[in-house]
Amino acid sequence: MTSTTFRIGGDLEVRRLGFGAMRLPTEAGAAREASLAVIRRAVALGVTLIDTAHLYGGGANEELLAEALYPYPDGLLITTKVGVARSGPQGEWKLDGRPAVLRAQVEQALRRLRVERIELLQLHRIDPETPLAEQLGTLRELKAEGKIGRIGLSEVTVAELDQARQIVDVASVQNRYNVLDREHEPVLTACERAGIAFLPWRPVAAGTSGAKAGIAAVASEVGATPTQIALAWLLSRSPVMLPIPGTARVDHLEENLAAESLHLTPAQQTSLDRLQEPA
């Protein structure tokens, strides 16, 4: 029986099937009201892991989550990401892992989320222009100050993960991964060996018509949607896998979460395993 929960960092228990808030509209009006409804419905259905980032609206997404859910129910983890800032020549977004930027974004996230500590803080990307030791050293300092509980990474290679683990304890990795796109399979394997949570972003594959047909065939057998099959495959793929599908619609949210109850046969699992597209 596949476990429906995972302990991030060995102690922070969450439901493995979470929610990615990136797609939620934050502008005032009906769209924002719909976003608030989706967030509240997710938590009502038992979601305990919600993913956001400073990049999503420059903090507007974090504020949306706080408006929807504060005061937070016990056991809810909102994880956010820092390290991308409007520091390009024309004020455009770029990777920015300078210590002052990371510290400022963490302080802003604490204020927007209305918390004293972010239980899981992820580095959105490694900034190639700032030494990794400086980037992670800053997060380590913030952890020592009690402002961060655990540190995660996003879009890293195995070598980068190994290097990072020489500096800090890494609790999670958030890389692109789905049934058709397994470029980061070696990173998933490394996370499994170390007991590190793996949060696949873009967990539902777009894919080619042939690959989609393979997913659709299994969906027909199971009596589920292709999206549900893609999520069920992820949950059965690895015990450290914590998918965070995002949507701005309540019906899609409910469809996604129902994937947790699906059980793929070994034959179905094998047929999906074979669908990986060449890089």
PDB file of C-alpha atoms in Angstrom:
ATOM      1  CA  MET A   1       0.000   0.000   0.000  1.00  0.00           C
ATOM      2  CA  THR A   2       1.454   3.352  -1.049  1.00  0.00           C
ATOM      3  CA  SER A   3       1.756   5.805   1.824  1.00  0.00           C
ATOM      4  CA  THR A   4      -0.255   9.002   1.419  1.00  0.00           C
ATOM      5  CA  THR A   5       2.052  11.006   3.693  1.00  0.00           C
ATOM      6  CA  PHE A   6       5.744  11.908   3.895  1.00  0.00           C
ATOM      7  CA  ARG A   7       7.899  13.496   6.587  1.00  0.00           C
ATOM      8  CA  ILE A   8       9.906  16.340   5.065  1.00  0.00           C
ATOM      9  CA  GLY A   9      13.268  16.615   6.780  1.00  0.00           C
ATOM     10  CA  GLY A  10      12.307  13.484   8.686  1.00  0.00           C
ATOM     11  CA  ASP A  11       9.803  15.230  10.954  1.00  0.00           C
ATOM     12  CA  LEU A  12       7.409  17.522   9.068  1.00  0.00           C
ATOM     13  CA  GLU A  13       4.535  15.296   7.982  1.00  0.00           C
ATOM     14  CA  VAL A  14       2.453  16.334   4.958  1.00  0.00           C
ATOM     15  CA  ARG A  15       0.002  14.700   2.615  1.00  0.00           C
ATOM     16  CA  ARG A  16       2.030  13.694  -0.423  1.00  0.00           C
ATOM     17  CA  LEU A  17      -0.381  15.143  -2.974  1.00  0.00           C
ATOM     18  CA  GLY A  18      -0.141  18.891  -2.519  1.00  0.00           C
ATOM     19  CA  PHE A  19      -1.147  22.048  -4.358  1.00  0.00           C
ATOM     20  CA  GLY A  20       0.860  24.499  -6.452  1.00  0.00           C
ATOM     21  CA  ALA A  21      -0.479  28.046  -6.165  1.00  0.00           C
ATOM     22  CA  MET A  22       1.422  29.545  -9.124  1.00  0.00           C
ATOM     23  CA  ARG A  23      -1.543  29.621 -11.523  1.00  0.00           C
ATOM     24  CA  LEU A  24      -3.928  31.457  -9.215  1.00  0.00           C
ATOM     25  CA  PRO A  25      -4.981  34.949 -10.379  1.00  0.00           C
ATOM     26  CA  THR A  26      -4.335  37.563  -7.704  1.00  0.00           C
ATOM     27  CA  GLU A  27      -5.860  40.718  -9.207  1.00  0.00           C
ATOM     28  CA  ALA A  28      -8.902  42.183  -7.450  1.00  0.00           C
ATOM     29  CA  GLY A  29     -12.350  41.078  -8.541  1.00  0.00           C
ATOM     30  CA  ALA A  30     -14.084  37.842  -9.449  1.00  0.00           C
ATOM     31  CA  ALA A  31     -10.857  36.058 -10.432  1.00  0.00           C
ATOM     32  CA  ARG A  32      -9.357  36.696  -7.002  1.00  0.00           C
ATOM     33  CA  GLU A  33     -12.521  35.499  -5.276  1.00  0.00           C
ATOM     34  CA  ALA A  34     -12.335  32.307  -7.341  1.00  0.00           C
ATOM     35  CA  SER A  35      -8.680  31.863  -6.318  1.00  0.00           C
ATOM     36  CA  LEU A  36      -9.586  32.213  -2.638  1.00  0.00           C
ATOM     37  CA  ALA A  37     -12.305  29.596  -3.090  1.00  0.00           C
ATOM     38  CA  VAL A  38      -9.871  27.134  -4.704  1.00  0.00           C
ATOM     39  CA  ILE A  39      -7.326  27.546  -1.895  1.00  0.00           C
ATOM     40  CA  ARG A  40      -9.926  27.077   0.822  1.00  0.00           C
ATOM     41  CA  ARG A  41     -11.393  24.054  -0.940  1.00  0.00           C
ATOM     42  CA  ALA A  42      -7.928  22.476  -1.203  1.00  0.00           C
ATOM     43  CA  VAL A  43      -7.423  22.711   2.536  1.00  0.00           C
ATOM     44  CA  ALA A  44     -10.984  21.521   3.208  1.00  0.00           C
ATOM     45  CA  LEU A  45     -10.158  18.422   1.128  1.00  0.00           C
ATOM     46  CA  GLY A  46      -7.125  17.696   3.268  1.00  0.00           C
ATOM     47  CA  VAL A  47      -4.234  19.283   1.377  1.00  0.00           C
ATOM     48  CA  THR A  48      -1.422  20.059   3.832  1.00  0.00           C
ATOM     49  CA  LEU A  49       1.328  21.136   1.392  1.00  0.00           C
ATOM     50  CA  ILE A  50       0.938  24.350  -0.630  1.00  0.00           C
ATOM     51  CA  ASP A  51       3.752  25.693  -2.806  1.00  0.00           C
ATOM     52  CA  THR A  52       4.262  29.369  -3.665  1.00  0.00           C
ATOM     53  CA  ALA A  53       7.184  31.730  -4.396  1.00  0.00           C
ATOM     54  CA  HIS A  54       8.290  35.350  -4.305  1.00  0.00           C
ATOM     55  CA  LEU A  55       8.401  35.199  -8.117  1.00  0.00           C
ATOM     56  CA  TYR A  56       4.651  34.553  -8.336  1.00  0.00           C
ATOM     57  CA  GLY A  57       3.459  38.124  -8.576  1.00  0.00           C
ATOM     58  CA  GLY A  58       6.354  39.542  -6.594  1.00  0.00           C
ATOM     59  CA  GLY A  59       4.792  38.246  -3.389  1.00  0.00           C
ATOM     60  CA  ALA A  60       1.142  38.726  -4.427  1.00  0.00           C
ATOM     61  CA  ASN A  61       0.632  34.959  -4.413  1.00  0.00           C
ATOM     62  CA  GLU A  62       1.913  34.726  -0.836  1.00  0.00           C
ATOM     63  CA  GLU A  63      -0.494  37.482   0.202  1.00  0.00           C
ATOM     64  CA  LEU A  64      -3.363  35.646  -1.509  1.00  0.00           C
ATOM     65  CA  LEU A  65      -2.654  32.484   0.490  1.00  0.00           C
ATOM     66  CA  ALA A  66      -2.575  34.412   3.746  1.00  0.00           C
ATOM     67  CA  GLU A  67      -5.872  36.123   2.921  1.00  0.00           C
ATOM     68  CA  ALA A  68      -7.483  32.778   2.168  1.00  0.00           C
ATOM     69  CA  LEU A  69      -6.165  30.730   5.061  1.00  0.00           C
ATOM     70  CA  TYR A  70      -4.883  32.844   7.952  1.00  0.00           C
ATOM     71  CA  PRO A  71      -5.066  31.906  10.779  1.00  0.00           C
ATOM     72  CA  TYR A  72      -3.685  28.654   9.426  1.00  0.00           C
ATOM     73  CA  PRO A  73      -5.049  25.259  10.465  1.00  0.00           C
ATOM     74  CA  ASP A  74      -2.710  22.948  12.348  1.00  0.00           C
ATOM     75  CA  GLY A  75      -0.515  20.827  10.119  1.00  0.00           C
ATOM     76  CA  LEU A  76      -0.626  23.080   7.052  1.00  0.00           C
ATOM     77  CA  LEU A  77       2.720  23.727   5.345  1.00  0.00           C
ATOM     78  CA  ILE A  78       3.062  26.687   3.000  1.00  0.00           C
ATOM     79  CA  THR A  79       6.456  26.506   1.368  1.00  0.00           C
ATOM     80  CA  THR A  80       7.809  29.469  -0.560  1.00  0.00           C
ATOM     81  CA  LYS A  81      10.853  30.160  -2.723  1.00  0.00           C
ATOM     82  CA  VAL A  82      13.359  33.009  -2.952  1.00  0.00           C
ATOM     83  CA  GLY A  83      16.256  33.887  -5.229  1.00  0.00           C
ATOM     84  CA  VAL A  84      14.619  35.502  -8.277  1.00  0.00           C
ATOM     85  CA  ALA A  85      14.328  39.301  -8.227  1.00  0.00           C
ATOM     86  CA  ARG A  86      13.556  42.285 -10.425  1.00  0.00           C
ATOM     87  CA  SER A  87      17.214  43.222 -10.531  1.00  0.00           C
ATOM     88  CA  GLY A  88      17.839  43.085 -14.272  1.00  0.00           C
ATOM     89  CA  PRO A  89      19.006  46.241 -16.126  1.00  0.00           C
ATOM     90  CA  GLN A  90      15.411  47.156 -17.062  1.00  0.00           C
ATOM     91  CA  GLY A  91      13.898  45.900 -13.824  1.00  0.00           C
ATOM     92  CA  GLU A  92      13.198  42.468 -15.305  1.00  0.00           C
ATOM     93  CA  TRP A  93      13.231  39.231 -13.307  1.00  0.00           C
ATOM     94  CA  LYS A  94      16.590  37.474 -13.048  1.00  0.00           C
ATOM     95  CA  LEU A  95      18.298  34.957 -10.801  1.00  0.00           C
ATOM     96  CA  ASP A  96      19.609  36.811  -7.779  1.00  0.00           C
ATOM     97  CA  GLY A  97      21.061  34.879  -4.858  1.00  0.00           C
ATOM     98  CA  ARG A  98      22.966  37.711  -3.249  1.00  0.00           C
ATOM     99  CA  PRO A  99      22.723  37.454   0.534  1.00  0.00           C
ATOM    100  CA  ALA A 100      20.964  40.813   0.950  1.00  0.00           C
ATOM    101  CA  VAL A 101      18.337  39.864  -1.649  1.00  0.00           C
ATOM    102  CA  LEU A 102      17.663  36.439  -0.128  1.00  0.00           C
ATOM    103  CA  ARG A 103      17.391  37.899   3.353  1.00  0.00           C
ATOM    104  CA  ALA A 104      15.027  40.660   2.188  1.00  0.00           C
ATOM    105  CA  GLN A 105      12.785  38.196   0.348  1.00  0.00           C
ATOM    106  CA  VAL A 106      12.569  35.926   3.382  1.00  0.00           C
ATOM    107  CA  GLU A 107      11.650  38.880   5.589  1.00  0.00           C
ATOM    108  CA  GLN A 108       8.991  39.929   3.060  1.00  0.00           C
ATOM    109  CA  ALA A 109       7.601  36.379   2.922  1.00  0.00           C
ATOM    110  CA  LEU A 110       7.334  36.241   6.706  1.00  0.00           C
ATOM    111  CA  ARG A 111       5.334  39.469   6.643  1.00  0.00           C
ATOM    112  CA  ARG A 112       3.106  38.503   3.705  1.00  0.00           C
ATOM    113  CA  LEU A 113       2.384  35.015   5.015  1.00  0.00           C
ATOM    114  CA  ARG A 114       1.909  36.438   8.546  1.00  0.00           C
ATOM    115  CA  VAL A 115       4.201  33.881  10.167  1.00  0.00           C
ATOM    116  CA  GLU A 116       7.280  34.059  12.363  1.00  0.00           C
ATOM    117  CA  ARG A 117       8.962  31.108  10.662  1.00  0.00           C
ATOM    118  CA  ILE A 118       8.810  29.512   7.206  1.00  0.00           C
ATOM    119  CA  GLU A 119       8.944  25.789   7.858  1.00  0.00           C
ATOM    120  CA  LEU A 120      10.302  24.986   4.374  1.00  0.00           C
ATOM    121  CA  LEU A 121      12.112  27.675   2.374  1.00  0.00           C
ATOM    122  CA  GLN A 122      13.414  26.732  -1.067  1.00  0.00           C
ATOM    123  CA  LEU A 123      16.056  28.436  -3.189  1.00  0.00           C
ATOM    124  CA  HIS A 124      14.158  29.014  -6.448  1.00  0.00           C
ATOM    125  CA  ARG A 125      17.291  28.645  -8.570  1.00  0.00           C
ATOM    126  CA  ILE A 126      21.011  28.663  -7.917  1.00  0.00           C
ATOM    127  CA  ASP A 127      22.393  32.033  -9.021  1.00  0.00           C
ATOM    128  CA  PRO A 128      25.530  31.310 -11.096  1.00  0.00           C
ATOM    129  CA  GLU A 129      26.873  34.789 -10.347  1.00  0.00           C
ATOM    130  CA  THR A 130      26.910  34.323  -6.566  1.00  0.00           C
ATOM    131  CA  PRO A 131      28.981  31.623  -4.827  1.00  0.00           C
ATOM    132  CA  LEU A 132      26.735  28.771  -3.691  1.00  0.00           C
ATOM    133  CA  ALA A 133      28.307  28.918  -0.239  1.00  0.00           C
ATOM    134  CA  GLU A 134      27.103  32.520   0.102  1.00  0.00           C
ATOM    135  CA  GLN A 135      23.578  31.699  -1.031  1.00  0.00           C
ATOM    136  CA  LEU A 136      23.151  28.687   1.224  1.00  0.00           C
ATOM    137  CA  GLY A 137      25.156  30.287   3.998  1.00  0.00           C
ATOM    138  CA  THR A 138      22.578  33.072   4.129  1.00  0.00           C
ATOM    139  CA  LEU A 139      19.738  30.555   4.388  1.00  0.00           C
ATOM    140  CA  ARG A 140      21.667  28.682   7.056  1.00  0.00           C
ATOM    141  CA  GLU A 141      21.984  31.925   9.049  1.00  0.00           C
ATOM    142  CA  LEU A 142      18.246  32.577   8.703  1.00  0.00           C
ATOM    143  CA  LYS A 143      17.591  29.055   9.930  1.00  0.00           C
ATOM    144  CA  ALA A 144      19.850  29.650  12.936  1.00  0.00           C
ATOM    145  CA  GLU A 145      17.853  32.821  13.630  1.00  0.00           C
ATOM    146  CA  GLY A 146      14.646  30.769  13.689  1.00  0.00           C
ATOM    147  CA  LYS A 147      13.159  32.348  10.561  1.00  0.00           C
ATOM    148  CA  ILE A 148      13.474  29.183   8.458  1.00  0.00           C
ATOM    149  CA  GLY A 149      12.741  25.644   9.586  1.00  0.00           C
ATOM    150  CA  ARG A 150      14.171  23.642   6.687  1.00  0.00           C
ATOM    151  CA  ILE A 151      16.018  24.439   3.445  1.00  0.00           C
ATOM    152  CA  GLY A 152      15.161  23.144  -0.033  1.00  0.00           C
ATOM    153  CA  LEU A 153      16.481  23.595  -3.573  1.00  0.00           C
ATOM    154  CA  SER A 154      14.884  23.847  -7.018  1.00  0.00           C
ATOM    155  CA  GLU A 155      16.108  22.866 -10.491  1.00  0.00           C
ATOM    156  CA  VAL A 156      19.405  21.337  -9.409  1.00  0.00           C
ATOM    157  CA  THR A 157      21.635  18.618 -10.784  1.00  0.00           C
ATOM    158  CA  VAL A 158      22.979  15.708  -8.756  1.00  0.00           C
ATOM    159  CA  ALA A 159      26.350  17.455  -8.540  1.00  0.00           C
ATOM    160  CA  GLU A 160      24.733  20.670  -7.280  1.00  0.00           C
ATOM    161  CA  LEU A 161      22.698  18.721  -4.738  1.00  0.00           C
ATOM    162  CA  ASP A 162      25.844  16.986  -3.496  1.00  0.00           C
ATOM    163  CA  GLN A 163      27.661  20.310  -3.248  1.00  0.00           C
ATOM    164  CA  ALA A 164      24.762  21.909  -1.389  1.00  0.00           C
ATOM    165  CA  ARG A 165      24.586  19.050   1.103  1.00  0.00           C
ATOM    166  CA  GLN A 166      28.163  19.804   2.103  1.00  0.00           C
ATOM    167  CA  ILE A 167      26.920  23.225   3.267  1.00  0.00           C
ATOM    168  CA  VAL A 168      23.398  22.663   4.644  1.00  0.00           C
ATOM    169  CA  ASP A 169      20.901  19.902   5.334  1.00  0.00           C
ATOM    170  CA  VAL A 170      18.681  19.743   2.241  1.00  0.00           C
ATOM    171  CA  ALA A 171      15.090  18.784   3.043  1.00  0.00           C
ATOM    172  CA  SER A 172      13.548  19.031  -0.431  1.00  0.00           C
ATOM    173  CA  VAL A 173      14.258  19.362  -4.138  1.00  0.00           C
ATOM    174  CA  GLN A 174      11.780  20.835  -6.608  1.00  0.00           C
ATOM    175  CA  ASN A 175      12.647  19.850 -10.190  1.00  0.00           C
ATOM    176  CA  ARG A 176      10.606  19.487 -13.378  1.00  0.00           C
ATOM    177  CA  TYR A 177       9.430  15.874 -13.704  1.00  0.00           C
ATOM    178  CA  ASN A 178       6.463  13.935 -15.079  1.00  0.00           C
ATOM    179  CA  VAL A 179       5.591  10.677 -16.813  1.00  0.00           C
ATOM    180  CA  LEU A 180       6.896  11.961 -20.164  1.00  0.00           C
ATOM    181  CA  ASP A 181       9.748  14.170 -18.969  1.00  0.00           C
ATOM    182  CA  ARG A 182      12.267  12.413 -16.742  1.00  0.00           C
ATOM    183  CA  GLU A 183      15.380  14.420 -17.417  1.00  0.00           C
ATOM    184  CA  HIS A 184      15.932  14.675 -13.663  1.00  0.00           C
ATOM    185  CA  GLU A 185      15.588  10.962 -12.916  1.00  0.00           C
ATOM    186  CA  PRO A 186      19.146  10.882 -11.457  1.00  0.00           C
ATOM    187  CA  VAL A 187      18.168  13.680  -9.048  1.00  0.00           C
ATOM    188  CA  LEU A 188      15.066  11.744  -7.967  1.00  0.00           C
ATOM    189  CA  THR A 189      17.267   8.692  -7.344  1.00  0.00           C
ATOM    190  CA  ALA A 190      19.662  10.785  -5.243  1.00  0.00           C
ATOM    191  CA  CYS A 191      16.732  12.164  -3.235  1.00  0.00           C
ATOM    192  CA  GLU A 192      15.398   8.648  -2.619  1.00  0.00           C
ATOM    193  CA  ARG A 193      18.759   7.503  -1.275  1.00  0.00           C
ATOM    194  CA  ALA A 194      18.970  10.482   1.080  1.00  0.00           C
ATOM    195  CA  GLY A 195      15.304  10.570   2.121  1.00  0.00           C
ATOM    196  CA  ILE A 196      14.897  14.040   0.581  1.00  0.00           C
ATOM    197  CA  ALA A 197      11.416  15.106  -0.533  1.00  0.00           C
ATOM    198  CA  PHE A 198      11.115  15.476  -4.332  1.00  0.00           C
ATOM    199  CA  LEU A 199       8.474  17.995  -5.448  1.00  0.00           C
ATOM    200  CA  PRO A 200       7.945  17.612  -9.202  1.00  0.00           C
ATOM    201  CA  TRP A 201       6.807  20.808 -10.871  1.00  0.00           C
ATOM    202  CA  ARG A 202       4.861  20.500 -14.107  1.00  0.00           C
ATOM    203  CA  PRO A 203       3.712  17.097 -12.788  1.00  0.00           C
ATOM    204  CA  VAL A 204       1.121  16.620 -15.541  1.00  0.00           C
ATOM    205  CA  ALA A 205       2.763  16.091 -18.927  1.00  0.00           C
ATOM    206  CA  ALA A 206       1.668  17.717 -22.150  1.00  0.00           C
ATOM    207  CA  GLY A 207       3.398  15.194 -24.388  1.00  0.00           C
ATOM    208  CA  THR A 208       3.021  14.089 -28.006  1.00  0.00           C
ATOM    209  CA  SER A 209      -0.136  12.512 -29.358  1.00  0.00           C
ATOM    210  CA  GLY A 210       1.391   9.032 -29.188  1.00  0.00           C
ATOM    211  CA  ALA A 211       2.422   9.400 -25.574  1.00  0.00           C
ATOM    212  CA  LYS A 212      -0.902  10.983 -24.691  1.00  0.00           C
ATOM    213  CA  ALA A 213      -2.605   7.969 -26.271  1.00  0.00           C
ATOM    214  CA  GLY A 214      -0.632   5.677 -23.984  1.00  0.00           C
ATOM    215  CA  ILE A 215      -1.796   7.595 -20.934  1.00  0.00           C
ATOM    216  CA  ALA A 216      -5.356   7.739 -22.275  1.00  0.00           C
ATOM    217  CA  ALA A 217      -5.395   3.964 -22.728  1.00  0.00           C
ATOM    218  CA  VAL A 218      -4.569   3.382 -19.075  1.00  0.00           C
ATOM    219  CA  ALA A 219      -7.076   6.065 -18.075  1.00  0.00           C
ATOM    220  CA  SER A 220      -9.772   4.210 -20.006  1.00  0.00           C
ATOM    221  CA  GLU A 221      -8.909   0.941 -18.250  1.00  0.00           C
ATOM    222  CA  VAL A 222      -8.992   2.536 -14.811  1.00  0.00           C
ATOM    223  CA  GLY A 223     -12.023   4.752 -15.438  1.00  0.00           C
ATOM    224  CA  ALA A 224     -10.064   7.910 -14.677  1.00  0.00           C
ATOM    225  CA  THR A 225      -8.845  10.999 -16.529  1.00  0.00           C
ATOM    226  CA  PRO A 226      -5.376  11.193 -18.122  1.00  0.00           C
ATOM    227  CA  THR A 227      -4.441  13.869 -15.578  1.00  0.00           C
ATOM    228  CA  GLN A 228      -5.365  11.547 -12.725  1.00  0.00           C
ATOM    229  CA  ILE A 229      -3.298   8.752 -14.268  1.00  0.00           C
ATOM    230  CA  ALA A 230      -0.260  11.051 -14.581  1.00  0.00           C
ATOM    231  CA  LEU A 231      -0.554  11.971 -10.890  1.00  0.00           C
ATOM    232  CA  ALA A 232      -1.198   8.398  -9.756  1.00  0.00           C
ATOM    233  CA  TRP A 233       1.911   7.314 -11.669  1.00  0.00           C
ATOM    234  CA  LEU A 234       3.995   9.924  -9.833  1.00  0.00           C
ATOM    235  CA  LEU A 235       2.711   8.808  -6.424  1.00  0.00           C
ATOM    236  CA  SER A 236       3.528   5.184  -7.195  1.00  0.00           C
ATOM    237  CA  ARG A 237       6.875   6.043  -8.795  1.00  0.00           C
ATOM    238  CA  SER A 238       8.709   6.908  -5.571  1.00  0.00           C
ATOM    239  CA  PRO A 239       7.876   7.222  -1.859  1.00  0.00           C
ATOM    240  CA  VAL A 240       9.667  10.606  -1.713  1.00  0.00           C
ATOM    241  CA  MET A 241       7.546  12.069  -4.543  1.00  0.00           C
ATOM    242  CA  LEU A 242       5.300  14.977  -3.492  1.00  0.00           C
ATOM    243  CA  PRO A 243       3.427  16.239  -6.587  1.00  0.00           C
ATOM    244  CA  ILE A 244       2.085  19.807  -6.437  1.00  0.00           C
ATOM    245  CA  PRO A 245      -0.392  20.136  -9.327  1.00  0.00           C
ATOM    246  CA  GLY A 246      -1.815  23.623  -9.723  1.00  0.00           C
ATOM    247  CA  THR A 247      -5.154  24.835 -11.010  1.00  0.00           C
ATOM    248  CA  ALA A 248      -7.419  27.852 -10.741  1.00  0.00           C
ATOM    249  CA  ARG A 249     -10.616  25.758 -10.863  1.00  0.00           C
ATOM    250  CA  VAL A 250     -12.296  23.863  -8.040  1.00  0.00           C
ATOM    251  CA  ASP A 251     -13.440  21.017 -10.321  1.00  0.00           C
ATOM    252  CA  HIS A 252      -9.897  20.443 -11.562  1.00  0.00           C
ATOM    253  CA  LEU A 253      -8.626  20.575  -7.976  1.00  0.00           C
ATOM    254  CA  GLU A 254     -11.076  17.870  -6.953  1.00  0.00           C
ATOM    255  CA  GLU A 255     -10.131  15.795 -10.002  1.00  0.00           C
ATOM    256  CA  ASN A 256      -6.440  16.074  -9.127  1.00  0.00           C
ATOM    257  CA  LEU A 257      -6.867  15.083  -5.489  1.00  0.00           C
ATOM    258  CA  ALA A 258      -8.982  12.060  -6.427  1.00  0.00           C
ATOM    259  CA  ALA A 259      -5.886  10.629  -8.125  1.00  0.00           C
ATOM    260  CA  GLU A 260      -4.607   9.658  -4.689  1.00  0.00           C
ATOM    261  CA  SER A 261      -7.175   6.855  -4.462  1.00  0.00           C
ATOM    262  CA  LEU A 262      -6.268   5.281  -7.807  1.00  0.00           C
ATOM    263  CA  HIS A 263      -4.289   2.043  -7.860  1.00  0.00           C
ATOM    264  CA  LEU A 264      -2.326   1.112 -10.959  1.00  0.00           C
ATOM    265  CA  THR A 265      -1.660  -2.539 -11.729  1.00  0.00           C
ATOM    266  CA  PRO A 266       1.959  -3.631 -12.348  1.00  0.00           C
ATOM    267  CA  ALA A 267       1.122  -3.935 -16.057  1.00  0.00           C
ATOM    268  CA  GLN A 268      -0.309  -0.427 -16.178  1.00  0.00           C
ATOM    269  CA  GLN A 269       2.685   0.909 -14.285  1.00  0.00           C
ATOM    270  CA  THR A 270       5.033  -0.754 -16.762  1.00  0.00           C
ATOM    271  CA  SER A 271       3.186   0.615 -19.778  1.00  0.00           C
ATOM    272  CA  LEU A 272       3.418   4.131 -18.343  1.00  0.00           C
ATOM    273  CA  ASP A 273       7.090   3.645 -17.472  1.00  0.00           C
ATOM    274  CA  ARG A 274       7.738   2.989 -21.171  1.00  0.00           C
ATOM    275  CA  LEU A 275       6.196   6.279 -22.306  1.00  0.00           C
ATOM    276  CA  GLN A 276       9.200   8.442 -21.550  1.00  0.00           C
ATOM    277  CA  GLU A 277      10.014  10.610 -24.528  1.00  0.00           C
ATOM    278  CA  PRO A 278      13.608  10.934 -25.771  1.00  0.00           C
ATOM    279  CA  ALA A 279      15.303  14.123 -24.641  1.00  0.00           C
TER     280      ALA A 279
END
